[in-house]
Short mmCIF file of C-alpha atoms and ligand atoms in Angstrom, two decimals:
data_model
loop_
_atom_site.label_atom_id
_atom_site.label_comp_id
_atom_site.label_asym_id
_atom_site.label_seq_id
_atom_site.Cartn_x
_atom_site.Cartn_y
_atom_site.Cartn_z
CA MET A 1 76.71 138.21 116.97
CA LEU A 2 78.26 134.71 117.03
CA ASN A 3 79.54 132.85 114.01
CA ARG A 4 79.39 129.08 113.37
CA GLN A 5 82.23 128.48 115.76
CA GLY A 6 80.45 130.39 118.48
CA ARG A 7 83.01 133.19 118.24
CA PRO A 8 82.03 136.83 117.89
CA THR A 9 81.92 137.86 114.25
CA GLN A 10 83.82 140.92 113.15
CA ALA A 11 81.72 141.45 110.03
CA GLY A 12 81.50 145.12 109.18
CA ALA A 13 84.35 146.06 111.49
CA ALA A 14 87.18 146.31 109.00
CA SER A 15 87.87 147.59 105.51
CA HIS A 16 86.46 145.63 102.57
CA GLU A 17 89.75 143.81 101.88
CA GLU A 18 90.37 142.60 105.38
CA ARG A 19 86.80 142.33 106.65
CA ALA A 20 86.12 139.05 108.45
CA THR A 21 83.10 137.15 107.19
CA PHE A 22 80.10 136.27 109.31
CA THR A 23 80.90 132.54 109.13
CA GLY A 24 84.64 132.88 109.58
CA ASN A 25 85.05 131.22 106.17
CA LYS A 26 87.06 132.84 103.42
CA ALA A 27 85.03 132.09 100.29
CA LEU A 28 85.49 128.39 99.58
CA GLN A 29 88.18 128.05 102.24
CA GLN A 30 85.93 126.83 105.00
CA ILE A 31 86.87 126.76 108.62
CA GLU A 32 86.29 123.27 109.96
CA PRO A 33 85.89 122.91 113.70
CA LEU A 34 86.65 119.67 115.50
CA ILE A 35 83.91 117.07 115.30
CA PHE A 36 83.52 117.41 119.08
CA GLU A 37 82.67 121.07 118.61
CA ILE A 38 79.94 120.50 116.04
CA GLY A 39 78.52 117.10 116.98
CA HIS A 40 75.75 116.35 119.46
CA HIS A 41 75.39 113.22 121.56
CA GLU A 42 71.79 112.72 120.59
CA ALA A 43 72.33 113.02 116.81
CA THR A 44 72.96 109.94 114.72
CA GLY A 45 73.11 109.14 111.03
CA VAL A 46 71.73 105.64 111.49
CA ASP A 47 68.48 104.22 112.71
CA ILE A 48 69.25 101.45 115.15
CA ASP A 49 66.49 99.43 116.79
CA LYS A 50 66.40 99.47 120.56
CA PRO A 51 67.88 96.14 121.72
CA ALA A 52 65.50 93.61 123.21
CA PRO A 53 65.60 93.58 127.02
CA PHE A 54 68.63 91.67 128.26
CA LYS A 55 70.34 91.00 131.54
CA SER A 56 73.58 92.93 131.76
CA ARG A 57 76.55 90.95 133.07
CA LEU A 58 78.82 94.00 133.30
CA GLY A 59 78.04 94.62 136.97
CA LYS A 60 80.05 97.54 138.33
CA HIS A 61 81.83 97.85 134.95
CA ALA A 62 78.66 99.07 133.26
CA ARG A 63 78.97 102.64 132.04
CA GLN A 64 77.10 105.07 134.27
CA GLY A 65 76.83 108.13 132.04
CA GLU A 66 76.87 109.15 128.40
CA ILE A 67 79.95 108.14 126.45
CA GLY A 68 80.06 111.64 124.97
CA LEU A 69 80.74 110.75 121.34
CA PRO A 70 79.70 113.51 118.97
CA GLY A 71 76.91 112.60 116.56
CA LEU A 72 76.22 114.03 113.12
CA SER A 73 73.77 113.25 110.35
CA GLU A 74 75.17 111.45 107.31
CA PRO A 75 75.49 114.60 105.15
CA GLU A 76 77.10 116.49 108.03
CA THR A 77 79.56 113.64 108.53
CA MET A 78 80.42 113.58 104.82
CA ARG A 79 80.94 117.34 104.78
CA HIS A 80 83.10 117.29 107.88
CA TYR A 81 85.51 114.73 106.52
CA VAL A 82 85.49 116.05 102.94
CA ARG A 83 86.30 119.55 104.22
CA LEU A 84 89.10 118.17 106.36
CA SER A 85 90.47 116.29 103.34
CA GLN A 86 90.44 119.56 101.38
CA LYS A 87 92.79 121.10 103.90
CA ASN A 88 95.55 118.78 102.78
CA TYR A 89 98.21 120.04 100.49
CA GLY A 90 99.28 117.07 98.43
CA ILE A 91 101.09 116.16 95.28
CA ASP A 92 97.67 116.11 93.58
CA THR A 93 97.13 119.78 94.47
CA GLY A 94 100.49 121.33 93.63
CA LEU A 95 104.26 121.09 93.32
CA PHE A 96 105.57 119.66 96.58
CA PRO A 97 109.24 120.65 96.79
CA LEU A 98 110.17 118.84 100.04
CA GLY A 99 113.79 117.79 99.62
CA SER A 100 114.76 114.30 100.75
CA CYS A 101 111.07 113.31 100.89
CA THR A 102 110.59 112.87 97.13
CA MET A 103 106.96 113.77 96.67
CA LYS A 104 106.39 112.49 93.16
CA HIS A 105 103.20 111.85 91.24
CA ASN A 106 101.38 108.64 92.22
CA ALA A 107 100.33 107.34 88.81
CA ARG A 108 96.64 106.46 88.62
CA LEU A 109 97.45 103.25 86.77
CA ASN A 110 99.23 102.02 89.90
CA GLU A 111 96.20 102.89 92.00
CA LYS A 112 93.95 100.99 89.61
CA MET A 113 96.14 97.90 89.78
CA ALA A 114 96.30 98.00 93.59
CA ARG A 115 92.50 98.04 93.71
CA LEU A 116 92.08 94.82 91.70
CA PRO A 117 90.10 92.62 94.09
CA GLY A 118 92.61 89.77 93.76
CA PHE A 119 95.17 92.02 95.43
CA SER A 120 93.14 94.42 97.54
CA ASP A 121 91.02 91.69 99.16
CA VAL A 122 93.88 89.35 100.07
CA HIS A 123 93.96 88.63 103.78
CA PRO A 124 97.26 87.82 105.46
CA LEU A 125 95.74 84.82 107.24
CA GLN A 126 94.36 83.31 104.03
CA PRO A 127 95.64 79.79 103.30
CA PHE A 128 98.88 79.92 101.40
CA SER A 129 97.44 77.80 98.58
CA THR A 130 94.88 80.54 97.77
CA VAL A 131 97.39 83.36 97.16
CA PRO A 132 100.04 82.07 94.71
CA GLY A 133 99.44 85.11 92.46
CA ALA A 134 100.23 87.53 95.28
CA LEU A 135 103.42 85.64 96.11
CA GLU A 136 104.45 85.62 92.45
CA LEU A 137 103.96 89.38 92.34
CA MET A 138 106.17 89.78 95.40
CA LEU A 139 108.84 87.59 93.83
CA GLU A 140 108.68 89.62 90.64
CA LEU A 141 109.03 92.86 92.62
CA ALA A 142 111.98 91.35 94.49
CA ARG A 143 113.58 90.36 91.16
CA TYR A 144 113.24 93.94 89.86
CA LEU A 145 114.67 95.42 93.05
CA MET A 146 117.65 93.06 92.93
CA THR A 147 118.24 93.80 89.23
CA LEU A 148 118.05 97.58 89.68
CA THR A 149 120.37 97.56 92.69
CA GLY A 150 122.72 94.77 91.57
CA MET A 151 122.23 93.03 94.92
CA PRO A 152 121.57 89.29 95.36
CA ALA A 153 118.85 89.35 98.05
CA VAL A 154 116.00 91.47 99.32
CA ALA A 155 113.88 91.50 102.48
CA LEU A 156 110.45 92.84 101.58
CA SER A 157 108.80 93.03 104.98
CA PRO A 158 110.07 96.35 106.48
CA LYS A 159 107.40 99.02 106.43
CA ALA A 160 109.34 102.21 105.69
CA GLY A 161 112.82 103.62 105.25
CA ALA A 162 113.62 103.84 108.95
CA HIS A 163 112.24 100.33 109.52
CA GLY A 164 114.42 99.16 106.62
CA GLU A 165 117.43 100.76 108.30
CA ALA A 166 116.64 98.73 111.41
CA CYS A 167 116.35 95.57 109.29
CA GLY A 168 119.68 96.15 107.50
CA MET A 169 121.50 96.99 110.71
CA MET A 170 120.04 93.94 112.48
CA ALA A 171 121.33 91.77 109.62
CA ILE A 172 124.75 93.41 110.05
CA LYS A 173 124.63 92.77 113.80
CA ALA A 174 123.68 89.12 113.23
CA ALA A 175 126.56 88.69 110.75
CA ILE A 176 129.01 90.21 113.23
CA GLU A 177 127.72 87.97 116.02
CA ALA A 178 128.00 84.91 113.76
CA LYS A 179 131.70 85.74 113.38
CA GLY A 180 132.05 85.88 117.17
CA GLU A 181 132.76 89.62 117.13
CA GLY A 182 129.50 90.78 118.73
CA ALA A 183 131.16 92.05 121.90
CA SER A 184 133.96 93.97 120.23
CA ARG A 185 132.46 95.47 117.03
CA ASN A 186 129.94 97.84 118.49
CA VAL A 187 130.53 101.25 116.88
CA VAL A 188 128.75 102.58 113.80
CA LEU A 189 130.11 105.52 111.81
CA VAL A 190 127.54 108.09 110.70
CA PRO A 191 128.44 111.22 108.70
CA GLU A 192 127.40 114.56 110.17
CA SER A 193 125.18 115.18 107.16
CA ALA A 194 123.09 112.02 107.77
CA HIS A 195 119.33 111.92 108.21
CA GLY A 196 118.44 111.69 111.89
CA THR A 197 117.05 108.20 111.46
CA ASN A 198 120.58 106.82 110.78
CA PRO A 199 122.16 107.50 114.20
CA ALA A 200 118.82 106.74 115.87
CA THR A 201 118.67 103.33 114.19
CA ALA A 202 122.24 102.45 115.07
CA ALA A 203 121.65 103.45 118.71
CA LEU A 204 118.34 101.57 118.89
CA ILE A 205 120.01 98.36 117.79
CA GLY A 206 122.63 98.77 120.52
CA PHE A 207 125.59 100.28 118.66
CA SER A 208 127.32 103.43 119.75
CA VAL A 209 127.60 106.13 117.13
CA LYS A 210 130.71 108.02 116.01
CA ALA A 211 130.32 111.03 113.71
CA VAL A 212 132.31 111.34 110.50
CA PRO A 213 133.03 115.02 109.85
CA ALA A 214 131.53 116.65 106.77
CA ARG A 215 134.06 118.10 104.34
CA PRO A 216 133.70 121.79 103.42
CA ASP A 217 132.43 120.58 100.02
CA GLY A 218 129.54 118.59 101.58
CA THR A 219 130.97 115.11 100.94
CA VAL A 220 132.62 112.40 103.04
CA ALA A 221 136.33 111.77 102.47
CA VAL A 222 137.79 108.29 102.58
CA GLU A 223 140.76 109.53 104.69
CA ASP A 224 138.33 110.76 107.38
CA VAL A 225 136.64 107.35 107.43
CA LYS A 226 139.96 105.47 107.48
CA ALA A 227 141.13 107.57 110.43
CA LEU A 228 138.20 106.20 112.46
CA LEU A 229 138.48 102.55 111.45
CA GLY A 230 139.52 99.90 113.95
CA PRO A 231 138.47 96.51 115.34
CA ASP A 232 135.52 98.15 117.14
CA ILE A 233 133.87 99.47 113.97
CA ALA A 234 130.84 97.46 112.86
CA ALA A 235 129.62 99.54 109.92
CA ILE A 236 129.17 102.90 108.29
CA MET A 237 125.75 104.29 107.43
CA LEU A 238 126.23 106.54 104.43
CA THR A 239 123.59 108.14 102.22
CA ASN A 240 124.24 108.26 98.50
CA PRO A 241 123.45 110.58 96.79
CA ASN A 242 123.92 112.31 100.12
CA THR A 243 121.56 114.62 101.95
CA CYS A 244 123.20 117.66 100.33
CA GLY A 245 122.06 116.29 96.96
CA ILE A 246 125.62 115.35 95.96
CA PHE A 247 126.88 111.99 94.67
CA GLU A 248 129.60 110.84 97.10
CA PRO A 249 132.66 110.73 94.81
CA GLN A 250 134.66 108.37 97.07
CA ILE A 251 131.92 105.88 97.76
CA VAL A 252 133.77 102.93 96.19
CA GLU A 253 136.94 103.67 98.18
CA ILE A 254 134.91 104.06 101.38
CA ALA A 255 133.21 100.69 100.80
CA ALA A 256 136.59 99.02 100.16
CA ALA A 257 138.07 100.56 103.32
CA MET A 258 135.14 99.30 105.40
CA HIS A 259 135.46 95.77 104.02
CA GLU A 260 139.21 95.73 104.52
CA ALA A 261 138.63 96.63 108.17
CA GLY A 262 136.15 93.73 108.54
CA ALA A 263 133.16 96.09 108.74
CA TYR A 264 130.00 96.57 106.66
CA PHE A 265 128.63 99.32 104.47
CA TYR A 266 124.99 100.30 105.06
CA CYS A 267 123.80 102.69 102.37
CA ASP A 268 120.79 104.86 103.11
CA GLY A 269 118.93 104.46 99.82
CA ALA A 270 116.38 107.24 100.38
CA ASN A 271 117.83 109.04 97.34
CA PHE A 272 117.97 106.01 95.06
CA ASN A 273 115.50 107.83 92.78
CA ALA A 274 118.42 109.92 91.49
CA ILE A 275 120.40 106.96 90.16
CA VAL A 276 117.98 104.19 89.14
CA GLY A 277 119.18 102.81 85.82
CA LYS A 278 122.43 104.79 86.06
CA ALA A 279 124.39 103.19 88.93
CA ARG A 280 123.87 99.97 90.92
CA PRO A 281 124.62 100.13 94.66
CA GLY A 282 125.84 96.51 94.50
CA ASP A 283 128.60 97.63 92.13
CA LEU A 284 129.60 100.37 94.58
CA GLY A 285 130.26 97.88 97.40
CA VAL A 286 127.04 98.29 99.40
CA ASP A 287 126.13 95.51 101.88
CA ALA A 288 122.63 96.64 102.80
CA MET A 289 120.36 99.42 101.55
CA HIS A 290 116.74 100.27 102.15
CA ILE A 291 114.57 101.49 99.34
CA ASN A 292 111.70 103.81 100.21
CA LEU A 293 109.12 102.58 97.68
CA HIS A 294 107.19 105.81 98.31
CA LYS A 295 110.13 107.88 97.10
CA THR A 296 111.77 105.96 94.29
CA PHE A 297 108.86 103.90 92.98
CA SER A 298 106.06 106.45 93.44
CA THR A 299 103.87 104.63 95.94
CA PRO A 300 101.89 107.15 97.99
CA HIS A 301 103.30 108.44 101.27
CA GLY A 302 100.83 106.91 103.69
CA GLY A 303 98.56 105.24 101.19
CA GLY A 304 96.00 103.61 103.43
CA GLY A 305 98.27 102.04 105.96
CA PRO A 306 101.95 101.43 106.43
CA GLY A 307 104.34 101.85 103.55
CA ALA A 308 107.10 99.57 102.40
CA GLY A 309 110.86 99.88 102.81
CA PRO A 310 112.42 96.75 101.30
CA VAL A 311 116.09 96.15 102.08
CA VAL A 312 118.51 94.76 99.53
CA LEU A 313 121.36 92.68 100.96
CA SER A 314 124.79 91.58 99.76
CA ALA A 315 125.73 87.87 99.62
CA ARG A 316 127.48 88.31 103.00
CA LEU A 317 124.27 89.46 104.68
CA ALA A 318 121.65 87.51 102.69
CA PRO A 319 121.64 84.46 105.03
CA PHE A 320 120.59 86.70 107.93
CA ALA A 321 117.50 88.18 106.20
CA PRO A 322 114.43 88.14 108.46
CA VAL A 323 111.44 85.83 108.14
CA PRO A 324 108.96 85.66 106.54
CA PHE A 325 110.39 85.19 103.05
CA ILE A 326 109.40 83.33 99.94
CA HIS A 327 111.48 80.32 99.06
CA VAL A 328 111.39 78.84 95.56
CA GLU A 329 111.61 75.03 95.77
CA ASP A 330 113.69 73.08 93.23
CA ASP A 331 110.50 72.13 91.39
CA GLY A 332 109.54 75.81 91.12
CA ARG A 333 106.84 75.73 93.82
CA LEU A 334 106.71 78.70 96.17
CA HIS A 335 106.97 78.21 99.89
CA LEU A 336 106.54 80.90 102.53
CA ILE A 337 109.18 80.52 105.25
CA GLU A 338 107.61 81.70 108.47
CA THR A 339 110.05 80.57 111.16
CA ARG A 340 113.80 80.17 111.64
CA GLU A 341 113.35 76.40 111.96
CA GLU A 342 111.74 76.17 108.50
CA ALA A 343 114.52 78.18 106.84
CA PRO A 344 116.47 76.25 104.19
CA GLU A 345 120.00 75.18 105.05
CA GLY A 346 122.50 78.03 105.12
CA ASN A 347 119.90 80.60 106.21
CA LYS A 348 120.11 82.05 109.72
CA PRO A 349 117.30 84.64 109.84
CA PHE A 350 117.91 87.21 112.57
CA GLY A 351 114.23 87.09 113.48
CA ARG A 352 111.00 88.70 112.38
CA MET A 353 110.22 92.41 112.04
CA THR A 354 106.54 92.38 111.14
CA ALA A 355 103.50 90.24 111.85
CA PHE A 356 102.90 89.58 108.16
CA HIS A 357 104.87 89.78 104.98
CA GLY A 358 104.22 93.40 104.09
CA GLN A 359 101.98 95.94 102.44
CA MET A 360 100.50 94.24 99.39
CA GLY A 361 99.04 97.48 98.01
CA MET A 362 102.49 99.08 97.94
CA TYR A 363 104.05 96.08 96.26
CA VAL A 364 101.42 96.17 93.50
CA ARG A 365 101.85 99.90 92.96
CA ALA A 366 105.65 99.72 92.86
CA LEU A 367 105.64 96.85 90.38
CA ALA A 368 103.03 98.63 88.24
CA TYR A 369 105.34 101.68 88.20
CA MET A 370 108.31 99.54 87.14
CA LEU A 371 106.43 97.64 84.44
CA SER A 372 104.75 100.72 82.99
CA HIS A 373 108.04 102.65 82.83
CA GLY A 374 110.27 99.83 81.64
CA SER A 375 114.03 100.06 82.10
CA ASP A 376 114.38 103.00 79.71
CA GLY A 377 111.53 104.86 81.44
CA MET A 378 112.99 104.35 84.92
CA ARG A 379 116.36 105.60 83.72
CA GLN A 380 114.67 108.62 82.18
CA ALA A 381 112.78 109.31 85.41
CA SER A 382 116.13 109.54 87.24
CA GLU A 383 117.60 111.74 84.52
CA ASP A 384 114.57 114.03 84.56
CA ALA A 385 114.62 114.26 88.37
CA VAL A 386 118.25 115.43 88.18
CA LEU A 387 117.54 117.74 85.26
CA ASN A 388 114.60 119.38 87.06
CA ALA A 389 116.62 120.00 90.23
CA ASN A 390 119.42 121.56 88.19
CA TYR A 391 116.91 123.67 86.23
CA ILE A 392 115.70 125.15 89.52
CA ARG A 393 119.30 125.62 90.63
CA ALA A 394 120.11 127.50 87.42
CA GLY A 395 116.95 129.60 87.77
CA LEU A 396 117.67 130.74 91.32
CA SER A 397 121.41 130.65 91.96
CA ASP A 398 121.97 134.31 90.98
CA LEU A 399 119.67 135.31 93.88
CA MET A 400 120.02 132.50 96.43
CA SER A 401 123.33 131.13 97.71
CA LEU A 402 124.59 127.60 97.06
CA PRO A 403 126.75 126.18 99.86
CA PHE A 404 128.45 123.71 97.50
CA PRO A 405 128.63 125.43 94.12
CA ASP A 406 131.41 123.19 92.83
CA HIS A 407 129.37 119.98 92.86
CA PRO A 408 126.54 119.47 90.40
CA SER A 409 123.23 118.74 92.11
CA MET A 410 121.65 115.35 91.76
CA HIS A 411 117.86 115.10 92.29
CA GLU A 412 117.64 117.97 94.80
CA VAL A 413 119.24 121.37 95.13
CA LEU A 414 120.48 122.75 98.42
CA PHE A 415 120.56 126.47 99.20
CA ASP A 416 121.71 128.05 102.46
CA ASP A 417 120.69 131.34 104.12
CA GLU A 418 123.87 133.30 103.33
CA TRP A 419 121.88 135.34 100.79
CA LEU A 420 119.37 136.37 103.48
CA LYS A 421 122.06 137.94 105.70
CA GLY A 422 121.11 141.47 106.72
CA THR A 423 117.53 141.19 105.43
CA GLY A 424 115.95 140.31 108.79
CA VAL A 425 114.27 137.39 107.04
CA SER A 426 115.06 133.83 108.11
CA THR A 427 114.76 130.54 106.27
CA LEU A 428 111.60 129.83 108.27
CA ASP A 429 110.07 133.21 107.31
CA PHE A 430 110.84 132.55 103.65
CA ALA A 431 109.23 129.10 103.87
CA LYS A 432 106.11 130.55 105.50
CA ALA A 433 105.79 133.18 102.76
CA MET A 434 105.77 130.35 100.20
CA ILE A 435 102.51 129.14 101.80
CA ASP A 436 100.90 132.48 100.92
CA GLU A 437 101.89 131.83 97.31
CA GLY A 438 100.17 128.43 97.37
CA TYR A 439 103.28 126.27 97.68
CA HIS A 440 104.16 123.77 100.33
CA PRO A 441 107.58 124.91 101.60
CA MET A 442 110.73 123.05 100.74
CA THR A 443 112.58 121.10 103.46
CA VAL A 444 114.15 123.63 105.81
CA TYR A 445 117.04 123.43 108.29
CA PHE A 446 118.03 119.98 106.97
CA PRO A 447 120.74 118.86 106.42
CA LEU A 448 122.19 120.35 109.59
CA VAL A 449 125.66 120.79 108.09
CA VAL A 450 124.37 123.84 106.22
CA HIS A 451 123.22 127.04 107.94
CA GLY A 452 119.53 127.79 107.33
CA ALA A 453 119.28 124.99 104.75
CA MET A 454 116.60 125.05 102.06
CA LEU A 455 116.47 121.71 100.25
CA ILE A 456 114.34 121.66 97.10
CA GLU A 457 113.40 118.46 95.29
CA PRO A 458 111.00 118.97 92.39
CA THR A 459 111.10 115.30 91.18
CA GLU A 460 110.69 114.24 87.58
CA SER A 461 106.90 114.66 87.72
CA GLU A 462 106.96 118.44 87.13
CA SER A 463 106.54 119.99 83.68
CA LYS A 464 108.70 122.88 82.49
CA ALA A 465 105.73 125.24 82.89
CA SER A 466 105.25 124.17 86.50
CA LEU A 467 108.98 124.59 87.23
CA ASP A 468 109.01 128.01 85.54
CA LEU A 469 106.15 129.24 87.71
CA PHE A 470 107.84 127.89 90.84
CA ILE A 471 111.13 129.58 89.93
CA ALA A 472 109.36 132.86 89.10
CA THR A 473 107.55 132.75 92.46
CA LEU A 474 110.73 132.11 94.41
CA ARG A 475 112.52 134.86 92.49
CA ASP A 476 109.74 137.28 93.35
CA LEU A 477 109.96 136.29 97.02
CA ALA A 478 113.76 136.47 97.03
CA MET A 479 113.72 139.98 95.52
CA SER A 480 111.13 141.06 98.08
CA ALA A 481 113.31 139.73 100.91
CA LYS A 482 116.32 141.57 99.55
CA GLY A 483 114.21 144.66 98.94
CA ASN A 484 113.39 145.11 102.63
CA ASP A 485 109.78 143.91 102.38
CA LYS A 486 110.22 142.19 105.74
CA GLU A 487 106.53 142.23 106.58
CA ARG A 488 105.79 139.83 103.69
CA PHE A 489 107.85 137.23 105.55
CA THR A 490 108.13 137.71 109.28
CA SER A 491 104.42 137.34 109.99
CA ALA A 492 103.60 135.02 107.09
CA PRO A 493 101.49 133.14 106.24
CA HIS A 494 98.93 135.92 105.86
CA HIS A 495 96.43 134.16 103.63
CA ALA A 496 96.28 130.71 105.25
CA PRO A 497 93.25 129.97 107.47
CA ILE A 498 95.65 129.78 110.41
CA GLY A 499 98.54 132.23 110.62
CA ARG A 500 102.00 131.88 112.14
CA LEU A 501 102.08 129.32 114.92
CA ASP A 502 104.33 129.35 117.94
CA GLU A 503 106.28 126.31 116.75
CA THR A 504 108.41 126.07 119.89
CA ARG A 505 105.34 126.00 122.09
CA ALA A 506 103.62 123.53 119.78
CA ALA A 507 106.63 121.21 120.08
CA ARG A 508 107.19 121.66 123.80
CA GLN A 509 103.59 121.81 125.00
CA PRO A 510 101.58 119.93 122.39
CA VAL A 511 97.83 119.85 122.96
CA LEU A 512 97.03 116.26 122.11
CA LYS A 513 93.61 115.91 123.69
CA TRP A 514 90.40 117.82 123.25
CA GLU A 515 89.00 119.12 126.51
CA LYS A 516 85.38 120.06 126.78
CA PRO A 517 85.22 123.83 127.26
CA ALA A 518 83.69 125.06 130.51
CA PRO A 519 80.07 126.20 130.03
CA ALA A 520 79.88 129.88 129.11
CA LYS A 521 78.85 132.16 132.01
CA ALA A 522 75.39 133.66 131.67
CA ALA A 523 75.47 137.28 130.54
CA GLU A 524 75.30 139.69 133.48
C1 PLP B 601 117.91 110.33 103.86
C2 PLP B 601 116.74 109.65 104.54
N1 PLP B 601 116.95 108.52 105.24
C3 PLP B 601 115.93 107.88 105.85
C4 PLP B 601 114.64 108.36 105.80
C5 PLP B 601 113.55 107.63 106.55
O1 PLP B 601 112.60 107.08 105.67
P1 PLP B 601 111.07 106.84 106.09
O2 PLP B 601 110.46 108.20 106.26
O3 PLP B 601 110.49 106.05 104.96
O4 PLP B 601 111.10 106.07 107.38
C6 PLP B 601 114.38 109.54 105.09
C7 PLP B 601 113.02 110.10 105.05
O5 PLP B 601 112.74 111.16 104.58
C8 PLP B 601 115.46 110.20 104.44
O6 PLP B 601 115.25 111.32 103.74
#
């Protein structure tokens, strides 16, 4: 007997608990084949009139056979995509402890604001005179970002953190070239604990990268930076709080050392959500820092298009900010500067990074978040993010090992795999077993400076009850791992529709294209 996927059903073959169902579904967890596997060329959800006879001008370019697109009726189409959407694990379905990624609640008020037709229907090619409200909103967002970071300028157009890194580093490059040092200052320092995008960005922009060693306590020491400084150093890219969830204690000294050596300080601001309202990067000596609006200001990751990764700039870098940008005329009128030639005196934009000014929906959501929280609310969000991470740390640190126990955690807590030694269970196995318990795993094997890293970031969105359940679940798993229940881990997940994948094969030989299966051979 064949099930919906055309595969032989095993119904009746196994014990009640493990018996496969006729359909392959597990209760409401429905298997969803690819649309190519369930669609038919001849099916369509719409009734289109046959076109009137016409003379084709395509000649030999005219298609000879069927295009082969799968067709479904309207209800089948709805079901297919709704079922696919239900396979997502998201912040709206459960605690999402991915460290460094900051999966916090996307407030519905922000969504409502972004859907106001005056914002959602704006077209980037609309005449400038018809969108003054949108520009005012962008200026207001820029004002908030500059106030919160203590920086005098911001470029709004980058589309994400990594794109913001590129923007900040291009501004640094332009500033170095303007000083006539372009040929000699071509090395960027990147700590070993950095996110992979940092060295990649520096290399993409044409710098060579030198690693700054990580101290045994997970931080960067000013002496190690000073030892690498010279006339060839263009900048350092340093994350603060760093990727181990620790506030860099010597950040001010590091910034001063960079400036003294004629170099710049790029701060990776991915973890700004830990310090909003508590510390201003401008006061720490930062020259450029991207802000992932989807992390710190709760815009959705993805969110119907590209995101937004504005970059705040110091006075030294502000003149090099890319076009387009909004210029406020002396009489208060707003003017959108689109080209280098139009830029007001003193501005030397390094170029343009994006076709248009940015992702309006993200700007609206981020500003709605800021206005609805107020300054006290944003400060409390940072405090609660730190409190929640430390609550998890306190709830687990008797069972799981902390690589840097002497530093308090900021918004995320980092464990290593020391505590798993001798159990036969790896960090990956532990993460997979979390899926069986209904949790998306934490970030694993990052940062690389820690063996078998497990980086947990609960964010401020989680209630005490939700944190307690998470801690209790991880405690249960940890005790199982220590109690020799290897099977719970090494072949996990057991309850997910798809079990353990060969991740190496998936990475090395990805199947990116659906191939039509060969027709089944007739039964003998
Ligand atoms: C420390 C750090 N830097 C940079 C990035 C890149 O940001 P994005 O994913 O927005 O490009 C991330 C993303 O997770 C990050 O955690």
